[in-house]
Amino acid sequence: KAPRKNKSARLARIAKQVESCRRCRQHTSGNAVIGEGSSDPEVVFVGEAPGRMEAESGRPFVGRAGQWLRRAIQRIGLDENSVYLTNALKYRPAHGKPSQAAIAHGRIHLLQQLDVLDPRIIVLLGSAACLSVLGERVVIRKRHGSVIERNGRIYLITSHPSAARFPAIGKTARQDFEKLKQLVSLPQQTKARGATPQAPRDRRRARRSRSTRAARASPARKVPAERAK
Ligand code: URA
């Protein structure tokens, strides 16, 4: 793993690039919202785009949806300073929903951030985050709660927190966060890249118990491991 100091410097470089990126700023309003949290997080949350409050303050998830998200994070026992919060887009779209082109462009910066942060788990909050990170159109209603493993990373699909104000979605989103709680408590070895060397027998045993635990964490849908794009 890269040292934390090194990571902070690399994140600061990405922030500078975003702040001077003319394409990012097109058809948007307000300040850039790069992201905040630990530079060495186990979990990264990816939303859609900054809202009004975020564009004013330059901080992600500080409005109503953000408060829901931060509460949900705390509820499952995670410290919000130990995770990282960011978005598919770094500026507030002037016309509400982000365009496909804006998501495609924002992806460049987001993937750079994820490369530096190198989390074990990425929570995709809504369809814009899924399109950006997985490169797939996802119907959240059908796929929320899915756990996807790619290249040693775990992706959990859930609703955008702004939809959680609808009671039915709020309920399923809370269930998705319970699943996240289980994923967080799985042993570190789930991340193949960071695996600590083990004796062959231990490794077999760990693999066995890991897959039972993972199956328990994701009973609804089995998504085959795919290669990242
Ligand atoms: N919604 C998002 O997707 N991101 C924010 O930062 C705030 C609201």
PDB file of C-alpha atoms and ligand atoms in Angstrom:
ATOM      1  CA  LYS A   1       0.000   0.000   0.000  1.00  0.00           C
ATOM      2  CA  ALA A   2       1.190   3.520  -0.791  1.00  0.00           C
ATOM      3  CA  PRO A   3       2.023   5.586   2.310  1.00  0.00           C
ATOM      4  CA  ARG A   4      -0.802   7.859   3.445  1.00  0.00           C
ATOM      5  CA  LYS A   5       1.240  11.042   2.933  1.00  0.00           C
ATOM      6  CA  ASN A   6       1.926  10.065  -0.628  1.00  0.00           C
ATOM      7  CA  LYS A   7      -1.771   9.399  -1.163  1.00  0.00           C
ATOM      8  CA  SER A   8      -2.764  12.807   0.215  1.00  0.00           C
ATOM      9  CA  ALA A   9      -0.340  14.490  -2.162  1.00  0.00           C
ATOM     10  CA  ARG A  10      -1.697  12.529  -5.118  1.00  0.00           C
ATOM     11  CA  LEU A  11      -5.283  13.364  -4.131  1.00  0.00           C
ATOM     12  CA  ALA A  12      -4.358  17.036  -3.879  1.00  0.00           C
ATOM     13  CA  ARG A  13      -2.928  16.846  -7.409  1.00  0.00           C
ATOM     14  CA  ILE A  14      -6.192  15.373  -8.721  1.00  0.00           C
ATOM     15  CA  ALA A  15      -8.128  18.121  -6.934  1.00  0.00           C
ATOM     16  CA  LYS A  16      -5.995  20.751  -8.664  1.00  0.00           C
ATOM     17  CA  GLN A  17      -6.625  19.128 -12.040  1.00  0.00           C
ATOM     18  CA  VAL A  18     -10.395  19.114 -11.426  1.00  0.00           C
ATOM     19  CA  GLU A  19     -10.366  22.751 -10.320  1.00  0.00           C
ATOM     20  CA  SER A  20      -8.652  23.791 -13.509  1.00  0.00           C
ATOM     21  CA  CYS A  21     -10.626  21.435 -15.790  1.00  0.00           C
ATOM     22  CA  ARG A  22     -12.801  23.446 -18.164  1.00  0.00           C
ATOM     23  CA  ARG A  23     -14.745  20.407 -19.325  1.00  0.00           C
ATOM     24  CA  CYS A  24     -15.764  19.566 -15.732  1.00  0.00           C
ATOM     25  CA  ARG A  25     -17.098  23.054 -15.237  1.00  0.00           C
ATOM     26  CA  GLN A  26     -19.221  23.197 -18.408  1.00  0.00           C
ATOM     27  CA  HIS A  27     -22.953  23.721 -17.739  1.00  0.00           C
ATOM     28  CA  THR A  28     -22.487  23.710 -13.975  1.00  0.00           C
ATOM     29  CA  SER A  29     -22.726  26.135 -11.091  1.00  0.00           C
ATOM     30  CA  GLY A  30     -20.910  26.687  -7.821  1.00  0.00           C
ATOM     31  CA  ASN A  31     -17.686  25.376  -6.371  1.00  0.00           C
ATOM     32  CA  ALA A  32     -15.896  22.146  -7.161  1.00  0.00           C
ATOM     33  CA  VAL A  33     -16.673  19.353  -4.711  1.00  0.00           C
ATOM     34  CA  ILE A  34     -13.779  16.946  -4.844  1.00  0.00           C
ATOM     35  CA  GLY A  35     -14.516  14.644  -1.922  1.00  0.00           C
ATOM     36  CA  GLU A  36     -13.610  14.266   1.723  1.00  0.00           C
ATOM     37  CA  GLY A  37     -12.538  11.713   4.278  1.00  0.00           C
ATOM     38  CA  SER A  38      -9.646   9.389   4.875  1.00  0.00           C
ATOM     39  CA  SER A  39      -6.964   9.141   2.187  1.00  0.00           C
ATOM     40  CA  ASP A  40      -6.589   5.479   3.126  1.00  0.00           C
ATOM     41  CA  PRO A  41     -10.197   4.289   3.465  1.00  0.00           C
ATOM     42  CA  GLU A  42     -11.575   0.777   3.547  1.00  0.00           C
ATOM     43  CA  VAL A  43     -14.847   2.060   2.077  1.00  0.00           C
ATOM     44  CA  VAL A  44     -15.502   4.766  -0.534  1.00  0.00           C
ATOM     45  CA  PHE A  45     -19.028   6.055  -1.186  1.00  0.00           C
ATOM     46  CA  VAL A  46     -19.715   7.378  -4.679  1.00  0.00           C
ATOM     47  CA  GLY A  47     -22.762   9.595  -5.237  1.00  0.00           C
ATOM     48  CA  GLU A  48     -24.046  11.393  -8.316  1.00  0.00           C
ATOM     49  CA  ALA A  49     -23.177  15.075  -8.246  1.00  0.00           C
ATOM     50  CA  PRO A  50     -23.051  17.909  -5.746  1.00  0.00           C
ATOM     51  CA  GLY A  51     -26.355  19.554  -4.867  1.00  0.00           C
ATOM     52  CA  ARG A  52     -26.930  23.202  -3.955  1.00  0.00           C
ATOM     53  CA  MET A  53     -25.529  22.989  -0.433  1.00  0.00           C
ATOM     54  CA  GLU A  54     -22.504  21.033  -1.608  1.00  0.00           C
ATOM     55  CA  ALA A  55     -21.761  23.473  -4.445  1.00  0.00           C
ATOM     56  CA  GLU A  56     -21.961  26.357  -1.962  1.00  0.00           C
ATOM     57  CA  SER A  57     -19.732  24.786   0.670  1.00  0.00           C
ATOM     58  CA  GLY A  58     -17.385  22.745  -1.547  1.00  0.00           C
ATOM     59  CA  ARG A  59     -18.063  19.680   0.644  1.00  0.00           C
ATOM     60  CA  PRO A  60     -19.835  16.476  -0.420  1.00  0.00           C
ATOM     61  CA  PHE A  61     -23.026  15.228   1.182  1.00  0.00           C
ATOM     62  CA  VAL A  62     -23.822  18.124   3.474  1.00  0.00           C
ATOM     63  CA  GLY A  63     -27.454  18.656   2.361  1.00  0.00           C
ATOM     64  CA  ARG A  64     -30.490  16.608   3.280  1.00  0.00           C
ATOM     65  CA  ALA A  65     -29.470  13.509   1.315  1.00  0.00           C
ATOM     66  CA  GLY A  66     -25.995  13.843   2.755  1.00  0.00           C
ATOM     67  CA  GLN A  67     -27.310  13.886   6.291  1.00  0.00           C
ATOM     68  CA  TRP A  68     -29.192  10.674   5.589  1.00  0.00           C
ATOM     69  CA  LEU A  69     -25.997   9.110   4.235  1.00  0.00           C
ATOM     70  CA  ARG A  70     -23.823  10.227   7.142  1.00  0.00           C
ATOM     71  CA  ARG A  71     -26.396   8.907   9.626  1.00  0.00           C
ATOM     72  CA  ALA A  72     -26.586   5.564   7.778  1.00  0.00           C
ATOM     73  CA  ILE A  73     -22.789   5.306   7.899  1.00  0.00           C
ATOM     74  CA  GLN A  74     -22.766   5.958  11.641  1.00  0.00           C
ATOM     75  CA  ARG A  75     -25.647   3.561  12.222  1.00  0.00           C
ATOM     76  CA  ILE A  76     -23.597   0.620  10.963  1.00  0.00           C
ATOM     77  CA  GLY A  77     -20.729   1.568  13.247  1.00  0.00           C
ATOM     78  CA  LEU A  78     -18.443   3.206  10.701  1.00  0.00           C
ATOM     79  CA  ASP A  79     -16.666   6.432  11.528  1.00  0.00           C
ATOM     80  CA  GLU A  80     -17.352   8.965   8.755  1.00  0.00           C
ATOM     81  CA  ASN A  81     -13.742  10.137   9.019  1.00  0.00           C
ATOM     82  CA  SER A  82     -12.468   6.663   8.209  1.00  0.00           C
ATOM     83  CA  VAL A  83     -14.326   6.453   4.882  1.00  0.00           C
ATOM     84  CA  TYR A  84     -14.179   8.665   1.788  1.00  0.00           C
ATOM     85  CA  LEU A  85     -17.156  10.425   0.178  1.00  0.00           C
ATOM     86  CA  THR A  86     -17.125  11.572  -3.416  1.00  0.00           C
ATOM     87  CA  ASN A  87     -19.255  11.840  -6.545  1.00  0.00           C
ATOM     88  CA  ALA A  88     -19.375  10.818 -10.201  1.00  0.00           C
ATOM     89  CA  LEU A  89     -19.377  14.540 -11.072  1.00  0.00           C
ATOM     90  CA  LYS A  90     -17.370  17.162  -9.268  1.00  0.00           C
ATOM     91  CA  TYR A  91     -19.585  20.156 -10.074  1.00  0.00           C
ATOM     92  CA  ARG A  92     -23.306  20.755  -9.690  1.00  0.00           C
ATOM     93  CA  PRO A  93     -25.041  20.279 -13.069  1.00  0.00           C
ATOM     94  CA  ALA A  94     -26.869  23.462 -14.049  1.00  0.00           C
ATOM     95  CA  HIS A  95     -29.835  21.511 -15.413  1.00  0.00           C
ATOM     96  CA  GLY A  96     -30.411  18.979 -12.649  1.00  0.00           C
ATOM     97  CA  LYS A  97     -29.606  15.482 -13.877  1.00  0.00           C
ATOM     98  CA  PRO A  98     -26.080  14.967 -15.171  1.00  0.00           C
ATOM     99  CA  SER A  99     -25.735  14.220 -18.875  1.00  0.00           C
ATOM    100  CA  GLN A 100     -24.147  10.994 -20.093  1.00  0.00           C
ATOM    101  CA  ALA A 101     -21.290  13.031 -21.511  1.00  0.00           C
ATOM    102  CA  ALA A 102     -20.667  14.681 -18.143  1.00  0.00           C
ATOM    103  CA  ILE A 103     -20.636  11.269 -16.430  1.00  0.00           C
ATOM    104  CA  ALA A 104     -18.215   9.946 -19.051  1.00  0.00           C
ATOM    105  CA  HIS A 105     -15.897  12.884 -18.473  1.00  0.00           C
ATOM    106  CA  GLY A 106     -16.229  12.844 -14.666  1.00  0.00           C
ATOM    107  CA  ARG A 107     -15.227   9.178 -14.739  1.00  0.00           C
ATOM    108  CA  ILE A 108     -11.676  10.140 -15.661  1.00  0.00           C
ATOM    109  CA  HIS A 109     -11.183  12.037 -12.412  1.00  0.00           C
ATOM    110  CA  LEU A 110     -13.186   9.591 -10.303  1.00  0.00           C
ATOM    111  CA  LEU A 111     -11.192   6.567 -11.462  1.00  0.00           C
ATOM    112  CA  GLN A 112      -7.988   8.447 -10.680  1.00  0.00           C
ATOM    113  CA  GLN A 113      -9.271   9.102  -7.166  1.00  0.00           C
ATOM    114  CA  LEU A 114     -10.229   5.448  -6.700  1.00  0.00           C
ATOM    115  CA  ASP A 115      -6.841   4.375  -7.970  1.00  0.00           C
ATOM    116  CA  VAL A 116      -5.141   6.451  -5.279  1.00  0.00           C
ATOM    117  CA  LEU A 117      -7.602   5.685  -2.471  1.00  0.00           C
ATOM    118  CA  ASP A 118      -7.484   1.971  -3.298  1.00  0.00           C
ATOM    119  CA  PRO A 119     -10.412   0.961  -1.071  1.00  0.00           C
ATOM    120  CA  ARG A 120     -11.491  -2.621  -0.462  1.00  0.00           C
ATOM    121  CA  ILE A 121     -15.184  -1.703  -0.800  1.00  0.00           C
ATOM    122  CA  ILE A 122     -16.910   0.834  -3.046  1.00  0.00           C
ATOM    123  CA  VAL A 123     -20.540   1.719  -2.387  1.00  0.00           C
ATOM    124  CA  LEU A 124     -22.306   2.910  -5.515  1.00  0.00           C
ATOM    125  CA  LEU A 125     -25.091   5.288  -4.536  1.00  0.00           C
ATOM    126  CA  GLY A 126     -27.492   5.288  -7.475  1.00  0.00           C
ATOM    127  CA  SER A 127     -27.359   4.728 -11.199  1.00  0.00           C
ATOM    128  CA  ALA A 128     -24.979   7.578 -12.117  1.00  0.00           C
ATOM    129  CA  ALA A 129     -22.340   6.100  -9.789  1.00  0.00           C
ATOM    130  CA  CYS A 130     -22.891   2.645 -11.335  1.00  0.00           C
ATOM    131  CA  LEU A 131     -22.580   3.992 -14.879  1.00  0.00           C
ATOM    132  CA  SER A 132     -19.462   5.904 -13.969  1.00  0.00           C
ATOM    133  CA  VAL A 133     -17.604   3.218 -12.023  1.00  0.00           C
ATOM    134  CA  LEU A 134     -18.881  -0.040 -13.537  1.00  0.00           C
ATOM    135  CA  GLY A 135     -19.582   1.389 -16.994  1.00  0.00           C
ATOM    136  CA  GLU A 136     -23.035  -0.210 -16.824  1.00  0.00           C
ATOM    137  CA  ARG A 137     -26.609   0.991 -16.877  1.00  0.00           C
ATOM    138  CA  VAL A 138     -28.150  -0.289 -13.699  1.00  0.00           C
ATOM    139  CA  VAL A 139     -31.796  -0.177 -12.632  1.00  0.00           C
ATOM    140  CA  ILE A 140     -31.358   0.395  -8.915  1.00  0.00           C
ATOM    141  CA  ARG A 141     -34.828  -0.891  -8.059  1.00  0.00           C
ATOM    142  CA  LYS A 142     -33.807  -4.280  -9.452  1.00  0.00           C
ATOM    143  CA  ARG A 143     -30.147  -4.430  -8.515  1.00  0.00           C
ATOM    144  CA  HIS A 144     -29.833  -2.681  -5.149  1.00  0.00           C
ATOM    145  CA  GLY A 145     -28.100  -4.876  -2.596  1.00  0.00           C
ATOM    146  CA  SER A 146     -26.008  -6.631  -5.268  1.00  0.00           C
ATOM    147  CA  VAL A 147     -22.402  -7.276  -4.404  1.00  0.00           C
ATOM    148  CA  ILE A 148     -19.985  -7.431  -7.319  1.00  0.00           C
ATOM    149  CA  GLU A 149     -16.376  -8.542  -7.021  1.00  0.00           C
ATOM    150  CA  ARG A 150     -13.985  -7.286  -9.655  1.00  0.00           C
ATOM    151  CA  ASN A 151     -10.233  -7.189  -9.627  1.00  0.00           C
ATOM    152  CA  GLY A 152     -10.069  -7.767  -5.902  1.00  0.00           C
ATOM    153  CA  ARG A 153     -12.518  -4.985  -5.109  1.00  0.00           C
ATOM    154  CA  ILE A 154     -16.040  -5.259  -3.769  1.00  0.00           C
ATOM    155  CA  TYR A 155     -18.802  -3.054  -5.179  1.00  0.00           C
ATOM    156  CA  LEU A 156     -22.144  -2.716  -3.403  1.00  0.00           C
ATOM    157  CA  ILE A 157     -25.030  -1.224  -5.338  1.00  0.00           C
ATOM    158  CA  THR A 158     -27.586   0.802  -3.414  1.00  0.00           C
ATOM    159  CA  SER A 159     -29.998   3.702  -3.870  1.00  0.00           C
ATOM    160  CA  HIS A 160     -28.987   7.316  -3.969  1.00  0.00           C
ATOM    161  CA  PRO A 161     -29.640   8.806  -0.513  1.00  0.00           C
ATOM    162  CA  SER A 162     -31.955  11.453  -1.956  1.00  0.00           C
ATOM    163  CA  ALA A 163     -34.371   8.612  -2.811  1.00  0.00           C
ATOM    164  CA  ALA A 164     -34.211   7.288   0.746  1.00  0.00           C
ATOM    165  CA  ARG A 165     -36.781   9.866   1.838  1.00  0.00           C
ATOM    166  CA  PHE A 166     -39.384   7.582   0.221  1.00  0.00           C
ATOM    167  CA  PRO A 167     -40.191   5.108   3.006  1.00  0.00           C
ATOM    168  CA  ALA A 168     -39.995   1.961   0.849  1.00  0.00           C
ATOM    169  CA  ILE A 169     -36.619   2.951  -0.602  1.00  0.00           C
ATOM    170  CA  GLY A 170     -35.369   4.112   2.784  1.00  0.00           C
ATOM    171  CA  LYS A 171     -36.145   0.667   4.143  1.00  0.00           C
ATOM    172  CA  THR A 172     -34.317  -1.233   1.388  1.00  0.00           C
ATOM    173  CA  ALA A 173     -31.401   1.204   1.579  1.00  0.00           C
ATOM    174  CA  ARG A 174     -31.053   0.519   5.300  1.00  0.00           C
ATOM    175  CA  GLN A 175     -31.022  -3.206   4.499  1.00  0.00           C
ATOM    176  CA  ASP A 176     -28.273  -2.577   1.931  1.00  0.00           C
ATOM    177  CA  PHE A 177     -26.275  -0.788   4.626  1.00  0.00           C
ATOM    178  CA  GLU A 178     -26.670  -3.817   6.903  1.00  0.00           C
ATOM    179  CA  LYS A 179     -25.096  -5.811   4.083  1.00  0.00           C
ATOM    180  CA  LEU A 180     -22.298  -3.272   3.962  1.00  0.00           C
ATOM    181  CA  LYS A 181     -21.797  -3.776   7.699  1.00  0.00           C
ATOM    182  CA  GLN A 182     -21.264  -7.494   7.061  1.00  0.00           C
ATOM    183  CA  LEU A 183     -18.865  -6.798   4.190  1.00  0.00           C
ATOM    184  CA  VAL A 184     -16.819  -4.457   6.351  1.00  0.00           C
ATOM    185  CA  SER A 185     -16.490  -7.091   9.039  1.00  0.00           C
ATOM    186  CA  LEU A 186     -15.248  -9.738   6.569  1.00  0.00           C
ATOM    187  CA  PRO A 187     -11.522 -10.400   6.891  1.00  0.00           C
ATOM    188  CA  GLN A 188      -9.167  -8.199   4.891  1.00  0.00           C
ATOM    189  CA  GLN A 189      -8.158 -11.160   2.712  1.00  0.00           C
ATOM    190  CA  THR A 190     -11.325 -10.590   0.646  1.00  0.00           C
ATOM    191  CA  LYS A 191      -9.182  -8.082  -1.177  1.00  0.00           C
ATOM    192  CA  ALA A 192      -6.959 -10.362  -3.199  1.00  0.00           C
ATOM    193  CA  ARG A 193      -4.320  -7.709  -3.793  1.00  0.00           C
ATOM    194  CA  GLY A 194      -3.854  -6.946  -0.127  1.00  0.00           C
ATOM    195  CA  ALA A 195      -3.903 -10.572   0.986  1.00  0.00           C
ATOM    196  CA  THR A 196      -1.445 -11.415   3.706  1.00  0.00           C
ATOM    197  CA  PRO A 197       0.558 -14.514   2.851  1.00  0.00           C
ATOM    198  CA  GLN A 198      -0.796 -17.588   4.583  1.00  0.00           C
ATOM    199  CA  ALA A 199       0.205 -21.221   4.828  1.00  0.00           C
ATOM    200  CA  PRO A 200      -1.523 -23.269   2.083  1.00  0.00           C
ATOM    201  CA  ARG A 201      -3.834 -25.077   4.527  1.00  0.00           C
ATOM    202  CA  ASP A 202      -4.871 -21.873   6.262  1.00  0.00           C
ATOM    203  CA  ARG A 203      -5.449 -20.306   2.910  1.00  0.00           C
ATOM    204  CA  ARG A 204      -7.818 -23.104   1.870  1.00  0.00           C
ATOM    205  CA  ARG A 205      -9.711 -22.814   5.130  1.00  0.00           C
ATOM    206  CA  ALA A 206      -9.917 -19.011   4.824  1.00  0.00           C
ATOM    207  CA  ARG A 207     -11.168 -19.293   1.260  1.00  0.00           C
ATOM    208  CA  ARG A 208     -13.885 -21.742   2.351  1.00  0.00           C
ATOM    209  CA  SER A 209     -15.170 -19.656   5.224  1.00  0.00           C
ATOM    210  CA  ARG A 210     -14.861 -16.491   3.178  1.00  0.00           C
ATOM    211  CA  SER A 211     -17.114 -17.807   0.439  1.00  0.00           C
ATOM    212  CA  THR A 212     -19.757 -18.993   2.926  1.00  0.00           C
ATOM    213  CA  ARG A 213     -19.692 -15.620   4.620  1.00  0.00           C
ATOM    214  CA  ALA A 214     -19.817 -13.798   1.291  1.00  0.00           C
ATOM    215  CA  ALA A 215     -22.755 -15.971   0.196  1.00  0.00           C
ATOM    216  CA  ARG A 216     -24.507 -15.082   3.427  1.00  0.00           C
ATOM    217  CA  ALA A 217     -23.788 -11.412   2.844  1.00  0.00           C
ATOM    218  CA  SER A 218     -25.255 -11.644  -0.654  1.00  0.00           C
ATOM    219  CA  PRO A 219     -27.973 -14.259  -0.704  1.00  0.00           C
ATOM    220  CA  ALA A 220     -30.238 -12.610  -3.268  1.00  0.00           C
ATOM    221  CA  ARG A 221     -28.102 -12.420  -6.317  1.00  0.00           C
ATOM    222  CA  LYS A 222     -24.942 -14.051  -7.449  1.00  0.00           C
ATOM    223  CA  VAL A 223     -23.059 -11.885  -9.840  1.00  0.00           C
ATOM    224  CA  PRO A 224     -20.191 -13.596 -11.607  1.00  0.00           C
ATOM    225  CA  ALA A 225     -16.807 -12.021 -11.176  1.00  0.00           C
ATOM    226  CA  GLU A 226     -16.142  -9.901 -14.233  1.00  0.00           C
ATOM    227  CA  ARG A 227     -13.172  -8.025 -15.491  1.00  0.00           C
ATOM    228  CA  ALA A 228     -13.177  -4.302 -14.895  1.00  0.00           C
ATOM    229  CA  LYS A 229     -13.436  -2.187 -18.008  1.00  0.00           C
TER     230      LYS A 229
HETATM  231  N1  URA B   1     -26.051  14.136  -3.777  1.00  0.00           N
HETATM  232  C1  URA B   1     -24.917  13.585  -4.279  1.00  0.00           C
HETATM  233  O1  URA B   1     -24.975  12.672  -5.098  1.00  0.00           O
HETATM  234  N2  URA B   1     -23.768  14.041  -3.859  1.00  0.00           N
HETATM  235  C2  URA B   1     -23.637  15.015  -2.963  1.00  0.00           C
HETATM  236  O2  URA B   1     -22.531  15.377  -2.631  1.00  0.00           O
HETATM  237  C3  URA B   1     -24.828  15.545  -2.442  1.00  0.00           C
HETATM  238  C4  URA B   1     -26.004  15.112  -2.851  1.00  0.00           C
END
